[in-house]
CSV table of N, CA and C in Angstrom, one decimal:
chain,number,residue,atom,x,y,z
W,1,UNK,N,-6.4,4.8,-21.9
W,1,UNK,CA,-6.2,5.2,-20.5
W,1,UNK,C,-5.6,4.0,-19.7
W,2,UNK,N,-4.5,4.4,-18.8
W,2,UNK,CA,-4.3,3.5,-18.0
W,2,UNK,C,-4.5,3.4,-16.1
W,3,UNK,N,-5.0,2.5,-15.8
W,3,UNK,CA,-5.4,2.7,-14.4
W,3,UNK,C,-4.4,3.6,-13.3
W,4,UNK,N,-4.9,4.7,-12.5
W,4,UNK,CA,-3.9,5.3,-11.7
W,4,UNK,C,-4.4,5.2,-10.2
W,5,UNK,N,-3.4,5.5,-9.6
W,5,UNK,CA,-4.0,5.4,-8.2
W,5,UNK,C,-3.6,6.8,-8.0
W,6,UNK,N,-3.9,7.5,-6.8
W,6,UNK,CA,-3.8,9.2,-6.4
W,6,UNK,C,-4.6,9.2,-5.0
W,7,UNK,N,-4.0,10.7,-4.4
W,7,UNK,CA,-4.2,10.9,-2.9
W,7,UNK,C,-4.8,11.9,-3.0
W,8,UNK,N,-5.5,12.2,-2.2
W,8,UNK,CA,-6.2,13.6,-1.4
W,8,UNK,C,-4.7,14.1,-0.8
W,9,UNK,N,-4.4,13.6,-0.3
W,9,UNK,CA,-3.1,13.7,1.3
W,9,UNK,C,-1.7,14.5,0.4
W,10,UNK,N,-1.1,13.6,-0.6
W,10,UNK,CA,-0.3,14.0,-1.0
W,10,UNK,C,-0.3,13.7,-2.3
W,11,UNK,N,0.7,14.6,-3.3
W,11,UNK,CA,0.9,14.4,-4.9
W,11,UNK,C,1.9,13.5,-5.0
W,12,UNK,N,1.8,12.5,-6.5
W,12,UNK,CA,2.6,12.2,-7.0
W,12,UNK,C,4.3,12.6,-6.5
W,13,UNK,N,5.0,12.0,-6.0
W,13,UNK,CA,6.5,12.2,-5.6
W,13,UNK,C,6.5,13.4,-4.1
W,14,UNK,N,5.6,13.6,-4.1
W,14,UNK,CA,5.4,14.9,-2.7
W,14,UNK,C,5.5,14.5,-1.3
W,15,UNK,N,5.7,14.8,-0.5
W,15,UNK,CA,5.8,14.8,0.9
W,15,UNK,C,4.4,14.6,1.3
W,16,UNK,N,4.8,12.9,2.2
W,16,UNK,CA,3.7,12.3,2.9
W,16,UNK,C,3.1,13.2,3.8
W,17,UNK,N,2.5,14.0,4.4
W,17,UNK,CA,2.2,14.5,5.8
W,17,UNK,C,2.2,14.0,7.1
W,18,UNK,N,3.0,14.7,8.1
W,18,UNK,CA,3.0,14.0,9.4
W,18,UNK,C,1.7,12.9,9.3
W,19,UNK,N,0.3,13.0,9.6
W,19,UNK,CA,-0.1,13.0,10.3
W,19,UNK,C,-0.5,11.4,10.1
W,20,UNK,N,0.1,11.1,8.8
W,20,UNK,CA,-0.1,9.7,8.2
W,20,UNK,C,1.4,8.9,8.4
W,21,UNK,N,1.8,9.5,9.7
W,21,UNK,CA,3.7,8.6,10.1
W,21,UNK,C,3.4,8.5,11.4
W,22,UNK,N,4.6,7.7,12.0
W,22,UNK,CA,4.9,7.2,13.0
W,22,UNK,C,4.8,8.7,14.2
W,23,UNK,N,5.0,10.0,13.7
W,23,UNK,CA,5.3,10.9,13.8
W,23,UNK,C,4.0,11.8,14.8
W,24,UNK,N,2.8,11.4,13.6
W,24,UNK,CA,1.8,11.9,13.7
W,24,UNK,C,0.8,11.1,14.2
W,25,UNK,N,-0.4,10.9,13.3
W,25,UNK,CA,-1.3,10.0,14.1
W,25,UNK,C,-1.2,8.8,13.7
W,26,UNK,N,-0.7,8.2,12.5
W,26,UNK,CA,-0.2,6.9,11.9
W,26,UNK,C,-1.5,6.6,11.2
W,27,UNK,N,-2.2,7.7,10.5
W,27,UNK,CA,-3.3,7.0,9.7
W,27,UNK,C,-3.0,7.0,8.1
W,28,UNK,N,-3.5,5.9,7.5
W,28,UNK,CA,-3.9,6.1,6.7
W,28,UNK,C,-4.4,7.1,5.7
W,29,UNK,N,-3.5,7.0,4.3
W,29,UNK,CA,-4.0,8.3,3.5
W,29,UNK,C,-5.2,8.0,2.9
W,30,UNK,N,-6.1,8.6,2.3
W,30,UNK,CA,-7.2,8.7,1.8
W,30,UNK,C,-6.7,8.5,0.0
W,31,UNK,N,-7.2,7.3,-0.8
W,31,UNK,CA,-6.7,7.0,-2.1
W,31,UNK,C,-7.5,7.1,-2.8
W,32,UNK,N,-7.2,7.3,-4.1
W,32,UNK,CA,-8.8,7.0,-5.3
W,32,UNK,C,-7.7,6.1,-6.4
W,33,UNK,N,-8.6,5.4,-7.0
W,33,UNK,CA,-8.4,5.0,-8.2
W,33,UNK,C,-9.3,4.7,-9.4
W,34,UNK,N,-8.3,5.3,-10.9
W,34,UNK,CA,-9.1,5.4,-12.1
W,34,UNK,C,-9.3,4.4,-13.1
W,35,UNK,N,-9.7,4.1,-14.1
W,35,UNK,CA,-9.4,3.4,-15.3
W,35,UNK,C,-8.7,1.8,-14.5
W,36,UNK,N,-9.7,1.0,-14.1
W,36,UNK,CA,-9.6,-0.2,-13.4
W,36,UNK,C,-9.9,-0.3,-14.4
W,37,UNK,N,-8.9,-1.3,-15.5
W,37,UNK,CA,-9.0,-2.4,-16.7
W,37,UNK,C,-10.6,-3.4,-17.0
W,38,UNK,N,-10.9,-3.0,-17.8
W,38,UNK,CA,-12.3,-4.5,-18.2
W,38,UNK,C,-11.6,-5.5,-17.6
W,39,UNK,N,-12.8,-6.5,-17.4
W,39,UNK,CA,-12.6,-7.7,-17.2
W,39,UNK,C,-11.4,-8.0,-15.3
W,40,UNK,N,-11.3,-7.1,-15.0
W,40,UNK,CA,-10.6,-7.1,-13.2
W,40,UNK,C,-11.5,-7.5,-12.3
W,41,UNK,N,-11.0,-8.6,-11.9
W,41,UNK,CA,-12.1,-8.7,-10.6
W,41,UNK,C,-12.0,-8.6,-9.2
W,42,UNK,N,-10.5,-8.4,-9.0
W,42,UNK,CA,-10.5,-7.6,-7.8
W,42,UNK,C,-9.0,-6.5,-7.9
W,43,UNK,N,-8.8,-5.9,-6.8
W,43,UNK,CA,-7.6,-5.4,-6.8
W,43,UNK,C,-6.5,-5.5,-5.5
W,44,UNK,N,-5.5,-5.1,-5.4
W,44,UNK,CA,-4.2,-5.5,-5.0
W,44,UNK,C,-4.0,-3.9,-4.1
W,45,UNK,N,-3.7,-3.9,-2.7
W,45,UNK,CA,-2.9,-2.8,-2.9
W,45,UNK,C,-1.6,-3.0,-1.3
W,46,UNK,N,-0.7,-2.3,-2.2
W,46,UNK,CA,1.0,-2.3,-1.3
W,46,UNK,C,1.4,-1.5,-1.4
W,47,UNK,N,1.6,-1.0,-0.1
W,47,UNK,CA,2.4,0.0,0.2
W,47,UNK,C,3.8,-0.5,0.9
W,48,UNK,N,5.1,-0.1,0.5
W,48,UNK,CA,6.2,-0.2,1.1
W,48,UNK,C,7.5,0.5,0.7
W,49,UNK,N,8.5,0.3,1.8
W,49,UNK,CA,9.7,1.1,1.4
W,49,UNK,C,10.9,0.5,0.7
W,50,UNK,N,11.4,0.8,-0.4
W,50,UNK,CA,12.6,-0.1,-1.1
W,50,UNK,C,13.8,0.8,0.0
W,51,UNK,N,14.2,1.8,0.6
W,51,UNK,CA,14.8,2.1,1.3
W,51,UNK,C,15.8,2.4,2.3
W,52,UNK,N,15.1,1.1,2.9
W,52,UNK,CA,15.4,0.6,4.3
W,52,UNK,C,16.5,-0.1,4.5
W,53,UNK,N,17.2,0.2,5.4
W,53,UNK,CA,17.1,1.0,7.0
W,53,UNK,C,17.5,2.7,6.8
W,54,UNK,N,18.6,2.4,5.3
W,54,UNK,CA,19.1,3.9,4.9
W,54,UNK,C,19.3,3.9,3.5
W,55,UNK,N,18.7,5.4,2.8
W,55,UNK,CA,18.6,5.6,1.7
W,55,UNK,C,20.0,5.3,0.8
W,56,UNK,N,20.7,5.8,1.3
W,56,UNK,CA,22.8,5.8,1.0
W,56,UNK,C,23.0,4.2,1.1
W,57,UNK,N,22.2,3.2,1.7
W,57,UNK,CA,22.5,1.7,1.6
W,57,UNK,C,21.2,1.0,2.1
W,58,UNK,N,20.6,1.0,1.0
W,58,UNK,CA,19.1,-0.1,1.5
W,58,UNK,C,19.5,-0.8,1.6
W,59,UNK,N,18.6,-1.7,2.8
W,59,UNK,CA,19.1,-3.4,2.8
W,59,UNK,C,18.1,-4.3,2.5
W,60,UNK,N,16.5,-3.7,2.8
W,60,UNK,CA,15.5,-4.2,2.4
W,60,UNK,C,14.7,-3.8,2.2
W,61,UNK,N,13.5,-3.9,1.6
W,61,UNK,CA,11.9,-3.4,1.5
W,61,UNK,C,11.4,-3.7,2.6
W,62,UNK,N,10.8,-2.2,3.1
W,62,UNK,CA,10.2,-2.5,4.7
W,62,UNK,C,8.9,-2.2,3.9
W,63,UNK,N,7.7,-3.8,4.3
W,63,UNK,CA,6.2,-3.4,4.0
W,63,UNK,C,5.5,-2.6,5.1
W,64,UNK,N,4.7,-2.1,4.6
W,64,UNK,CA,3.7,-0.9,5.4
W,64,UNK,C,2.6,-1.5,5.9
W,65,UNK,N,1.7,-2.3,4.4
W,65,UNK,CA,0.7,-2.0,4.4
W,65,UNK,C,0.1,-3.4,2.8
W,66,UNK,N,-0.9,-4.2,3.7
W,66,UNK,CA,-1.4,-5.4,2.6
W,66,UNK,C,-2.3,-5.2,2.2
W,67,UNK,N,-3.5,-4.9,1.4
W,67,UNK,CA,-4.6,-5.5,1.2
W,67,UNK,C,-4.9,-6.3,-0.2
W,68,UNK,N,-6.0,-7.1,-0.3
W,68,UNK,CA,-6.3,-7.8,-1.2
W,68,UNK,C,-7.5,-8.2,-1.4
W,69,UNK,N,-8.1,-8.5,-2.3
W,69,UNK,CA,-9.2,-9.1,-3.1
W,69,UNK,C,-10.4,-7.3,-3.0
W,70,UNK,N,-9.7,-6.3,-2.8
W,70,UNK,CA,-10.2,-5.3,-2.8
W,70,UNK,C,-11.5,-4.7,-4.1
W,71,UNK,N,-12.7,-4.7,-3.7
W,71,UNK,CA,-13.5,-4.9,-5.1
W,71,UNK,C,-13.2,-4.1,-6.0
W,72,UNK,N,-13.8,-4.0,-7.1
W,72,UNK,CA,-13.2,-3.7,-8.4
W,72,UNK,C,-14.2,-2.2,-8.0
W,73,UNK,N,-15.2,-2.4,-7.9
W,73,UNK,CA,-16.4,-1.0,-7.8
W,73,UNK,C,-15.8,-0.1,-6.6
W,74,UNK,N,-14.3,-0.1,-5.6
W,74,UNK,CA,-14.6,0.4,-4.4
W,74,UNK,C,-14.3,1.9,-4.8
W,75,UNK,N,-13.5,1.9,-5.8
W,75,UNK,CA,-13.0,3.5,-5.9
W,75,UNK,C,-12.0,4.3,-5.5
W,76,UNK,N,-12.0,3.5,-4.2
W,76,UNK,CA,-10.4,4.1,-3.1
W,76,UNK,C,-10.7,3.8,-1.8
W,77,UNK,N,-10.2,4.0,-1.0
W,77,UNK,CA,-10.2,4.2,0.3
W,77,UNK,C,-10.0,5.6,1.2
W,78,UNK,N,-10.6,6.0,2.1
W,78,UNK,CA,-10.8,6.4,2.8
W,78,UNK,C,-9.9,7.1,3.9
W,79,UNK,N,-9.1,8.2,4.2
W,79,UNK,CA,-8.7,8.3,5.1
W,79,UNK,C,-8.8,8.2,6.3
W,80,UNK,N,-7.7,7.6,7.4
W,80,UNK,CA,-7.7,6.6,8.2
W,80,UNK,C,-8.5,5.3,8.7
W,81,UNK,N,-8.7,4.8,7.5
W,81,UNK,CA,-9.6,3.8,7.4
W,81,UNK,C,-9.5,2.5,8.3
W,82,UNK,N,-10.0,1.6,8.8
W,82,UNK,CA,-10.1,1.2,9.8
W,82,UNK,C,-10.4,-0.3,9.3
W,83,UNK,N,-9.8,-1.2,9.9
W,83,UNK,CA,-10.2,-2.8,9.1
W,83,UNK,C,-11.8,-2.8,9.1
W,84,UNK,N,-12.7,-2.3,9.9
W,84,UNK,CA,-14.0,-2.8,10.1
W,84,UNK,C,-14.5,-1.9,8.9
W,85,UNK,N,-14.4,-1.0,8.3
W,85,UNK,CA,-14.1,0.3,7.0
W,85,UNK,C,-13.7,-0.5,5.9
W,86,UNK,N,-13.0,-1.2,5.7
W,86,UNK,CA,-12.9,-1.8,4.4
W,86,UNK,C,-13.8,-1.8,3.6
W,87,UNK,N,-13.6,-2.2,2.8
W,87,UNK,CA,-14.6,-2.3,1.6
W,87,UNK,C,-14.9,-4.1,2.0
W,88,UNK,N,-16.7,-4.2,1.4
W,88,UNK,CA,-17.2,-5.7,1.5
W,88,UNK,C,-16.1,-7.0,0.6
W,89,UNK,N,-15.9,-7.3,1.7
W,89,UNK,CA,-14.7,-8.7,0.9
W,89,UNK,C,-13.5,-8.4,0.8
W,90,UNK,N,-12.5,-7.2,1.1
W,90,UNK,CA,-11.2,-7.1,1.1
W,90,UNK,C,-10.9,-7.7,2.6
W,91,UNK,N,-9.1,-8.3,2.2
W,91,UNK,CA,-8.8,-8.8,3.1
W,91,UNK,C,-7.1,-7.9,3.4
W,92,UNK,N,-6.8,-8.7,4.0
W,92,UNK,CA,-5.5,-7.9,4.8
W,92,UNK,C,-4.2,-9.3,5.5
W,93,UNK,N,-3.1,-8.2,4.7
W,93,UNK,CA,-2.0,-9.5,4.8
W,93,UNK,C,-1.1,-8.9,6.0
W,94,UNK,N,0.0,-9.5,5.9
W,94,UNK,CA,0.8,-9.1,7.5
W,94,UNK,C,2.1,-7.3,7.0
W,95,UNK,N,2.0,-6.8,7.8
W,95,UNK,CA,2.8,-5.8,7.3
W,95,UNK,C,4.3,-6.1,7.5
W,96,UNK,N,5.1,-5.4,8.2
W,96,UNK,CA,6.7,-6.1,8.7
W,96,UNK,C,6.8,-5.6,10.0
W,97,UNK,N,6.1,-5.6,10.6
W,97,UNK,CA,5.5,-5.5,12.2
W,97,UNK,C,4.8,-6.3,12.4
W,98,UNK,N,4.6,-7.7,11.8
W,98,UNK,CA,3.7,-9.0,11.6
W,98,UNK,C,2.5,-8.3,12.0
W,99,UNK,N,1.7,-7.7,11.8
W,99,UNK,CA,0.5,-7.0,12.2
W,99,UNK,C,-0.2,-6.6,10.6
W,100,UNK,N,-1.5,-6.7,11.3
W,100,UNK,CA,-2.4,-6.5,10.1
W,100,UNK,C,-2.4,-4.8,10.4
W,101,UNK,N,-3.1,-4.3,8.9
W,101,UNK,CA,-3.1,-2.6,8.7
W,101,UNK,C,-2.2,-2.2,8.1
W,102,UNK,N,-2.5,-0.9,8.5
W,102,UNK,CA,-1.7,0.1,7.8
W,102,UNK,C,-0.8,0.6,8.9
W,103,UNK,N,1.1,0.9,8.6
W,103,UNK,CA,1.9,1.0,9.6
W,103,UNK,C,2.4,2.6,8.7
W,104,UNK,N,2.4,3.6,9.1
W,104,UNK,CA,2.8,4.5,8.5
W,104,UNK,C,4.5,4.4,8.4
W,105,UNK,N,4.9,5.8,8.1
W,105,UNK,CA,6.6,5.7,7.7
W,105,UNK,C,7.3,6.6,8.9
W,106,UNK,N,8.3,5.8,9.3
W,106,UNK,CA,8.8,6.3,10.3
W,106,UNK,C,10.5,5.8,9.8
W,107,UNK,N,11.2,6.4,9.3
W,107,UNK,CA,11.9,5.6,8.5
W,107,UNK,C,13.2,6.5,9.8
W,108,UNK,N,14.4,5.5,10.0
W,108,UNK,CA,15.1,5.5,10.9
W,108,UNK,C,16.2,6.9,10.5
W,109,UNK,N,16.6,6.8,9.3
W,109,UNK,CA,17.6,8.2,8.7
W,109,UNK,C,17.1,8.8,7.3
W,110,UNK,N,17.4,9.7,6.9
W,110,UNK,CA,17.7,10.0,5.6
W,110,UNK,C,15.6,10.3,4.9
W,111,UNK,N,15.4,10.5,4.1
W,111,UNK,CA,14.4,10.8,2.9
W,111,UNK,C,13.8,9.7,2.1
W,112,UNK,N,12.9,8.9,2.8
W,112,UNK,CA,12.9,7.1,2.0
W,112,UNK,C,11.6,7.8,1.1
W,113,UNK,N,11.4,6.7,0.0
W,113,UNK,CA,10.2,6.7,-0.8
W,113,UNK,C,9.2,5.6,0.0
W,114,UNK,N,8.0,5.8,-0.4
W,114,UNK,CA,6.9,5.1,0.1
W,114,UNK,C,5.9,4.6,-1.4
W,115,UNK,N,5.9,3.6,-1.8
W,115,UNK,CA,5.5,3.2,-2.8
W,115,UNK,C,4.3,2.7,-2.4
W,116,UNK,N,2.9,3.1,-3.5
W,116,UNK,CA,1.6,2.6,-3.0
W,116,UNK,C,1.2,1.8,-3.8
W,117,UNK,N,1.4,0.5,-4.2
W,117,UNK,CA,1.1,0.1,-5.2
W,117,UNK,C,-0.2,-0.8,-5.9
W,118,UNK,N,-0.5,-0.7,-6.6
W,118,UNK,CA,-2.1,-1.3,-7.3
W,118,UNK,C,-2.0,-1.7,-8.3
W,119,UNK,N,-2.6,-3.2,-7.7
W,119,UNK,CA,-2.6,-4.1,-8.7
W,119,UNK,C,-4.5,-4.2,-9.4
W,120,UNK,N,-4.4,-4.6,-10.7
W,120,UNK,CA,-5.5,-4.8,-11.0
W,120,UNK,C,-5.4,-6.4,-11.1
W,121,UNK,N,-6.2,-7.6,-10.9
W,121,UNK,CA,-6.2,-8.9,-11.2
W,121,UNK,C,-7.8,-9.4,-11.7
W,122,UNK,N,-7.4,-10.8,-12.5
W,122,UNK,CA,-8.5,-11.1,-13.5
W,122,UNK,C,-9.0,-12.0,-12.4
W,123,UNK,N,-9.0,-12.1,-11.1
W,123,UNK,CA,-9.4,-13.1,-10.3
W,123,UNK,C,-9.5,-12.9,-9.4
W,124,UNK,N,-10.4,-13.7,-8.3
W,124,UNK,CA,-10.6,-13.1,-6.9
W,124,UNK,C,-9.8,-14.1,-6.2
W,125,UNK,N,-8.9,-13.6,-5.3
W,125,UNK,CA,-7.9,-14.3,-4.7
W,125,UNK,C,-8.6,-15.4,-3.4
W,126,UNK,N,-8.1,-16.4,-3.2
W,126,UNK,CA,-8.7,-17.5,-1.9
W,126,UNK,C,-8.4,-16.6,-0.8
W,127,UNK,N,-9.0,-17.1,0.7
W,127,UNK,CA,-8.1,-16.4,1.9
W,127,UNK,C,-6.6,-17.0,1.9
W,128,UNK,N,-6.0,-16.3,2.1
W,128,UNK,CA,-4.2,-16.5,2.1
W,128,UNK,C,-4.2,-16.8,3.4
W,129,UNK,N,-4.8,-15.9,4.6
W,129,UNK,CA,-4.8,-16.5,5.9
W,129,UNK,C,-3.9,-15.3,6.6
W,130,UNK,N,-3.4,-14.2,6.1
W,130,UNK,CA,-3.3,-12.9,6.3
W,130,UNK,C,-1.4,-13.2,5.7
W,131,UNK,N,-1.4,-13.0,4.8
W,131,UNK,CA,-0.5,-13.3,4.2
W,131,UNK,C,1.0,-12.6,4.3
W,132,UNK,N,2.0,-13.2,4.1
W,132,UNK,CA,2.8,-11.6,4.0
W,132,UNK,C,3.3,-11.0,2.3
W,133,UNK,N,3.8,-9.7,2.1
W,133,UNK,CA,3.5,-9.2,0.5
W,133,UNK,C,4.2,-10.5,-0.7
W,134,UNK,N,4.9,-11.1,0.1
W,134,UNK,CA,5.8,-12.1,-0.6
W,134,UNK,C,4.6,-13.2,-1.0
W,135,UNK,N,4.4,-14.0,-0.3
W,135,UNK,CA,3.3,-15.0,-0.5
W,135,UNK,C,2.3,-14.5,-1.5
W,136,UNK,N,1.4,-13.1,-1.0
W,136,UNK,CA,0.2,-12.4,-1.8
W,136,UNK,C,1.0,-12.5,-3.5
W,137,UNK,N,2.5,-11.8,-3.4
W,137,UNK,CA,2.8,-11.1,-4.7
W,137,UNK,C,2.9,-12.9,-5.5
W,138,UNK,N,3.2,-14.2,-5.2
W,138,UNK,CA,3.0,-15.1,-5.3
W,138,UNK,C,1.8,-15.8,-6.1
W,139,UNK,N,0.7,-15.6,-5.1
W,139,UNK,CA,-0.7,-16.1,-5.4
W,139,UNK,C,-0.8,-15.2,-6.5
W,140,UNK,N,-0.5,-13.6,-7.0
W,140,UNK,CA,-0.8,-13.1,-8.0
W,140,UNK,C,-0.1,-13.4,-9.6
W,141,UNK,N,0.6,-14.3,-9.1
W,141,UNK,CA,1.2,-14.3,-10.7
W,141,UNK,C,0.5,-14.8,-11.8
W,142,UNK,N,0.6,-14.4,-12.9
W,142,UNK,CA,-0.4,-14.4,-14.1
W,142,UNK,C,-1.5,-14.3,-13.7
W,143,UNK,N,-1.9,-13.2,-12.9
W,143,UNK,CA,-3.6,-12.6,-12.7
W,143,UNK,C,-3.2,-11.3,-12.8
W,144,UNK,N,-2.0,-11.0,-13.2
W,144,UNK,CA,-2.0,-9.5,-13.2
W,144,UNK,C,-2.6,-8.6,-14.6
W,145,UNK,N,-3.6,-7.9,-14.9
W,145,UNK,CA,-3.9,-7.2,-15.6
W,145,UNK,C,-3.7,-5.4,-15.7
W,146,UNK,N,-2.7,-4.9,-14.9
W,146,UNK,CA,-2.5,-3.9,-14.5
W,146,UNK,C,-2.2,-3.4,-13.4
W,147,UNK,N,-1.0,-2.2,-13.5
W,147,UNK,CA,-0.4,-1.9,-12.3
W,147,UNK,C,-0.1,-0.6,-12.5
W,148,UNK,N,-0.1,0.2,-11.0
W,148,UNK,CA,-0.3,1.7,-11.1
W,148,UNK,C,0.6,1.6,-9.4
W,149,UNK,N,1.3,3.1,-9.8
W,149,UNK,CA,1.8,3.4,-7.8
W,149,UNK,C,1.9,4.6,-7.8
W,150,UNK,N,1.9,5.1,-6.7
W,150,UNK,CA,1.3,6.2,-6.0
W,150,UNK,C,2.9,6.4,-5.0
W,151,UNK,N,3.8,7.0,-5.4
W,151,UNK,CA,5.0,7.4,-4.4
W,151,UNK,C,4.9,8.4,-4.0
W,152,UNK,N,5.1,8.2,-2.4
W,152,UNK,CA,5.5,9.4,-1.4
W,152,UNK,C,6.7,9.4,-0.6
W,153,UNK,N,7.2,10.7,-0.6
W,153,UNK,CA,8.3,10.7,0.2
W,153,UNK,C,7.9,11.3,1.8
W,154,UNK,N,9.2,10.8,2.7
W,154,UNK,CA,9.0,10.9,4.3
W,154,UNK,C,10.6,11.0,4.7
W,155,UNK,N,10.5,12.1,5.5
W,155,UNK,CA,12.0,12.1,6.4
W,155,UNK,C,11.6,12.4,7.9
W,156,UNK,N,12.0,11.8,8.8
W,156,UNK,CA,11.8,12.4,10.3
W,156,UNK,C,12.2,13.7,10.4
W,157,UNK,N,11.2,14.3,11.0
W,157,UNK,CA,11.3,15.6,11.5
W,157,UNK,C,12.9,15.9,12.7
């Protein structure tokens, strides 16, 4: 078995719902995850867009959404979850709105993907100091013991 992540909100490759976009109420989807590897001691999770600013010519990965040192026992998170909601000991890096949280998809043209990504690591990460995904994906190299993503797609109404 390999570790997956999955939504209440939306399926594998399916349309995000308003109500978790710039659109709607900008929350947070509700996640689970399975088969977290032996020996993991914490987990990773990123959400972002490789799409950006337009599908027909990305120019860069717009991040959403950081967290880290997420415990291994949490199971998922919660819809619209709230920093004070976290799980005991996860922390939170900078999105591309230099802002901590979750920034939903509000993507400027066209049908972008939203990649949710999870990491499994053999280590519990220091504080980064609210990091951005570049720095975190950094501090993670050679602690990765597994990786799982969760894509959704978004187009403005």
């Amino acid at each position: 078995m390999s570790m997956t992540i999955t939504s209440s909100s939306f399926p594998h490759q399916g349309v995000i719902p308003v109500r978790h976009t710039c659109e709607g109420h900008d929350t947070s989807p509700e996640l689970f995850w399975n088969d977290v590897p032996e020996g993991t001691k914490s987990l990773v999770l990123i959400m972002d867009d490789p799409d950006a600013p337009d599908p027909a010519a990305p120019k860069r990965t717009w991040v959403h959404w950081v967290l880290y040192n997420i415990p291994v026992n949490s199971g998922g998170l919660p819809e619209a979850v709230a920093a004070r909601d976290l799980p005991p000991g996860t922390l939170e890096g900078l999105n591309d709105w230099q802002r901590t949280g979750y920034g939903g998809p509000c993507p400027p043209i066209g049908s972008h993907r939203y990649f949710h990504k999870l990491y499994a690591l053999d280590t519990v990460l220091p504080d980064l100091n609210q990091p951005t995904k570049v720095k975190l994906e950094q501090a993670m190299q050679g602690h990765i013991l597994a990786h799982s993503e969760l894509i959704g797609l978004y187009q403005k109404h």
